[in-house]
C-alpha cells in the first residue's frame, strides 16, 4: 500500500505545505501499529521542513491505551533535546486507530493542542492519513510518497 493519498498544489488553505512522507517512515508507523494492536500505538514524526523521514516509536502511557494515546513525556523531551543539538526536528506525532479509520476521532479533536503539528493516523486497514492540527481544528494534508 502506498503512503501517498494524493498530490496537490503547494499548500492547503492553512498555508501548510505539502508533506513528504518517506516510505521507510510510513512502514515504521504501520509496523508499530501491527505490533501494538489491539492497543493504540504512538510516536514522533521527525524530519526537516515538511519532510517526514523518521517515525520514532514511543511508549503509550495513557491509562486506557485500547482507545487513547499519550506519548511518553521522556520521549518528547529526548527528541526536542536531540533537535536542539542538530538532529531531526519534531514535526508532529502519530498514533493508530486499531478499530477505526485514519482520521481524527472525537477524542483526538478534544485533546488537540491546535499548534499546527502534523498528526499521522494509521487506520485499521493500514492507511495513513496526515493532518495539520490548526486553530480551526484538523485539516487534511496532501501527502507525497518518498523513498528516502
CSV table of C-alpha atoms in Angstrom, one decimal:
chain,number,residue,atom,x,y,z
A,1,UNK,CA,0.0,0.0,0.0
A,2,UNK,CA,1.4,3.4,-0.9
A,3,UNK,CA,1.7,6.0,1.8
A,4,UNK,CA,0.6,8.7,-0.6
A,5,UNK,CA,-3.0,9.6,-0.8
A,6,UNK,CA,-2.8,12.4,-3.2
A,7,UNK,CA,-0.6,15.0,-4.7
A,8,UNK,CA,-1.7,18.6,-4.7
A,9,UNK,CA,-0.8,22.2,-5.1
A,10,UNK,CA,2.0,23.6,-2.9
A,11,UNK,CA,-0.2,24.5,0.1
A,12,UNK,CA,-3.6,23.9,1.8
A,13,UNK,CA,-5.9,26.8,2.8
A,14,UNK,CA,-4.0,27.0,6.2
A,15,UNK,CA,-0.7,27.7,4.4
A,16,UNK,CA,0.7,24.3,5.4
A,17,UNK,CA,2.9,23.0,2.6
A,18,UNK,CA,2.5,19.5,1.2
A,19,UNK,CA,4.1,16.9,3.4
A,20,UNK,CA,6.5,14.3,2.1
A,21,UNK,CA,6.2,11.0,4.0
A,22,UNK,CA,9.3,8.8,3.4
A,23,UNK,CA,8.3,5.2,2.6
A,24,UNK,CA,10.5,4.0,5.5
A,25,UNK,CA,8.7,6.2,8.0
A,26,UNK,CA,5.3,5.0,6.7
A,27,UNK,CA,6.4,1.4,7.2
A,28,UNK,CA,7.7,2.2,10.7
A,29,UNK,CA,4.3,3.6,11.6
A,30,UNK,CA,2.4,0.6,10.1
A,31,UNK,CA,4.8,-1.9,11.7
A,32,UNK,CA,4.4,-0.3,15.2
A,33,UNK,CA,0.6,-0.3,14.8
A,34,UNK,CA,0.6,-4.0,13.9
A,35,UNK,CA,2.8,-4.8,16.9
A,36,UNK,CA,0.7,-2.8,19.4
A,37,UNK,CA,-2.7,-4.0,18.2
A,38,UNK,CA,-5.3,-4.1,19.8
A,39,UNK,CA,-3.9,-1.2,21.7
A,40,UNK,CA,-3.2,2.2,20.2
A,41,UNK,CA,0.5,2.9,19.3
A,42,UNK,CA,2.0,6.3,19.3
A,43,UNK,CA,5.3,8.0,18.4
A,44,UNK,CA,7.0,11.1,17.0
A,45,UNK,CA,7.3,12.3,13.4
A,46,UNK,CA,10.8,13.6,12.7
A,47,UNK,CA,12.4,15.3,9.8
A,48,UNK,CA,13.0,18.8,8.3
A,49,UNK,CA,10.8,21.4,6.6
A,50,UNK,CA,7.7,19.2,5.9
A,51,UNK,CA,9.7,16.1,5.0
A,52,UNK,CA,9.0,13.3,7.5
A,53,UNK,CA,12.0,11.0,7.3
A,54,UNK,CA,11.5,9.0,10.5
A,55,UNK,CA,8.7,7.8,12.7
A,56,UNK,CA,10.1,7.1,16.2
A,57,UNK,CA,8.0,4.8,18.3
A,58,UNK,CA,7.2,5.9,21.9
A,59,UNK,CA,5.6,4.2,24.8
A,60,UNK,CA,1.8,4.8,25.1
A,61,UNK,CA,1.4,5.8,28.8
A,62,UNK,CA,-2.3,6.5,28.7
A,63,UNK,CA,-4.3,4.6,31.3
A,64,UNK,CA,-6.7,3.4,28.6
A,65,UNK,CA,-4.4,2.5,25.7
A,66,UNK,CA,-7.2,0.5,24.0
A,67,UNK,CA,-8.9,3.8,22.9
A,68,UNK,CA,-6.5,6.6,23.8
A,69,UNK,CA,-2.8,7.5,23.4
A,70,UNK,CA,-0.4,9.7,25.4
A,71,UNK,CA,3.2,9.8,24.2
A,72,UNK,CA,5.8,9.1,27.0
A,73,UNK,CA,6.9,12.6,28.1
A,74,UNK,CA,10.5,11.5,28.3
A,75,UNK,CA,10.5,10.5,24.6
A,76,UNK,CA,9.3,14.1,23.7
A,77,UNK,CA,12.0,15.6,25.9
A,78,UNK,CA,14.7,13.5,24.4
A,79,UNK,CA,13.6,14.2,20.8
A,80,UNK,CA,13.5,18.0,21.4
A,81,UNK,CA,16.9,17.9,23.0
A,82,UNK,CA,18.3,16.0,20.1
A,83,UNK,CA,16.7,18.5,17.7
A,84,UNK,CA,18.4,21.4,19.5
A,85,UNK,CA,21.7,19.6,19.2
A,86,UNK,CA,21.3,19.4,15.4
A,87,UNK,CA,19.2,16.3,15.0
A,88,UNK,CA,15.9,16.0,13.1
A,89,UNK,CA,13.1,18.3,14.1
A,90,UNK,CA,9.9,17.1,15.8
A,91,UNK,CA,7.3,17.8,13.1
A,92,UNK,CA,4.4,16.1,14.9
A,93,UNK,CA,3.1,12.8,16.2
A,94,UNK,CA,1.5,9.6,15.1
A,95,UNK,CA,-0.9,7.1,16.6
A,96,UNK,CA,-3.1,4.2,15.5
A,97,UNK,CA,-6.8,3.6,15.4
A,98,UNK,CA,-6.8,-0.2,15.6
A,99,UNK,CA,-10.6,-0.4,15.1
A,100,UNK,CA,-11.2,2.8,13.1
A,101,UNK,CA,-10.3,4.9,10.1
A,102,UNK,CA,-7.2,7.0,9.5
A,103,UNK,CA,-8.8,10.3,10.5
A,104,UNK,CA,-9.1,12.2,13.8
A,105,UNK,CA,-11.6,10.8,16.3
A,106,UNK,CA,-13.8,12.9,18.6
A,107,UNK,CA,-11.2,12.2,21.3
A,108,UNK,CA,-8.4,13.4,19.0
A,109,UNK,CA,-10.3,16.6,18.3
A,110,UNK,CA,-11.0,17.2,22.0
A,111,UNK,CA,-7.3,16.6,23.0
A,112,UNK,CA,-5.6,18.5,20.2
A,113,UNK,CA,-3.3,21.5,21.1
A,114,UNK,CA,-4.1,23.4,17.9
A,115,UNK,CA,-0.3,24.0,17.5
A,116,UNK,CA,0.0,23.2,13.7
A,117,UNK,CA,1.8,20.0,14.5
A,118,UNK,CA,1.4,17.2,11.9
A,119,UNK,CA,-0.6,14.2,13.1
A,120,UNK,CA,-0.3,10.9,11.2
A,121,UNK,CA,-3.1,8.4,12.0
A,122,UNK,CA,-2.9,4.8,10.8
A,123,UNK,CA,-6.3,3.2,10.5
A,124,UNK,CA,-7.3,-0.4,10.9
A,125,UNK,CA,-6.7,-1.1,7.2
A,126,UNK,CA,-3.1,0.3,7.3
A,127,UNK,CA,-4.0,3.5,5.5
A,128,UNK,CA,-2.2,6.6,6.9
A,129,UNK,CA,-3.9,10.0,7.0
A,130,UNK,CA,-1.9,13.1,7.6
A,131,UNK,CA,-3.5,16.1,9.4
A,132,UNK,CA,-2.5,19.6,10.5
A,133,UNK,CA,-3.7,20.5,14.0
A,134,UNK,CA,-4.7,24.1,13.3
A,135,UNK,CA,-6.6,26.7,15.4
A,136,UNK,CA,-9.8,25.8,13.4
A,137,UNK,CA,-9.3,22.0,14.0
A,138,UNK,CA,-7.8,19.3,12.0
A,139,UNK,CA,-7.1,19.9,8.3
A,140,UNK,CA,-6.2,17.1,5.9
A,141,UNK,CA,-2.8,17.4,4.4
A,142,UNK,CA,-1.8,16.3,1.0
A,143,UNK,CA,1.0,13.8,1.0
A,144,UNK,CA,3.7,12.8,-1.4
A,145,UNK,CA,5.5,9.5,-1.1
A,146,UNK,CA,9.3,9.4,-0.9
A,147,UNK,CA,11.7,6.6,-0.9
A,148,UNK,CA,14.1,8.5,1.4
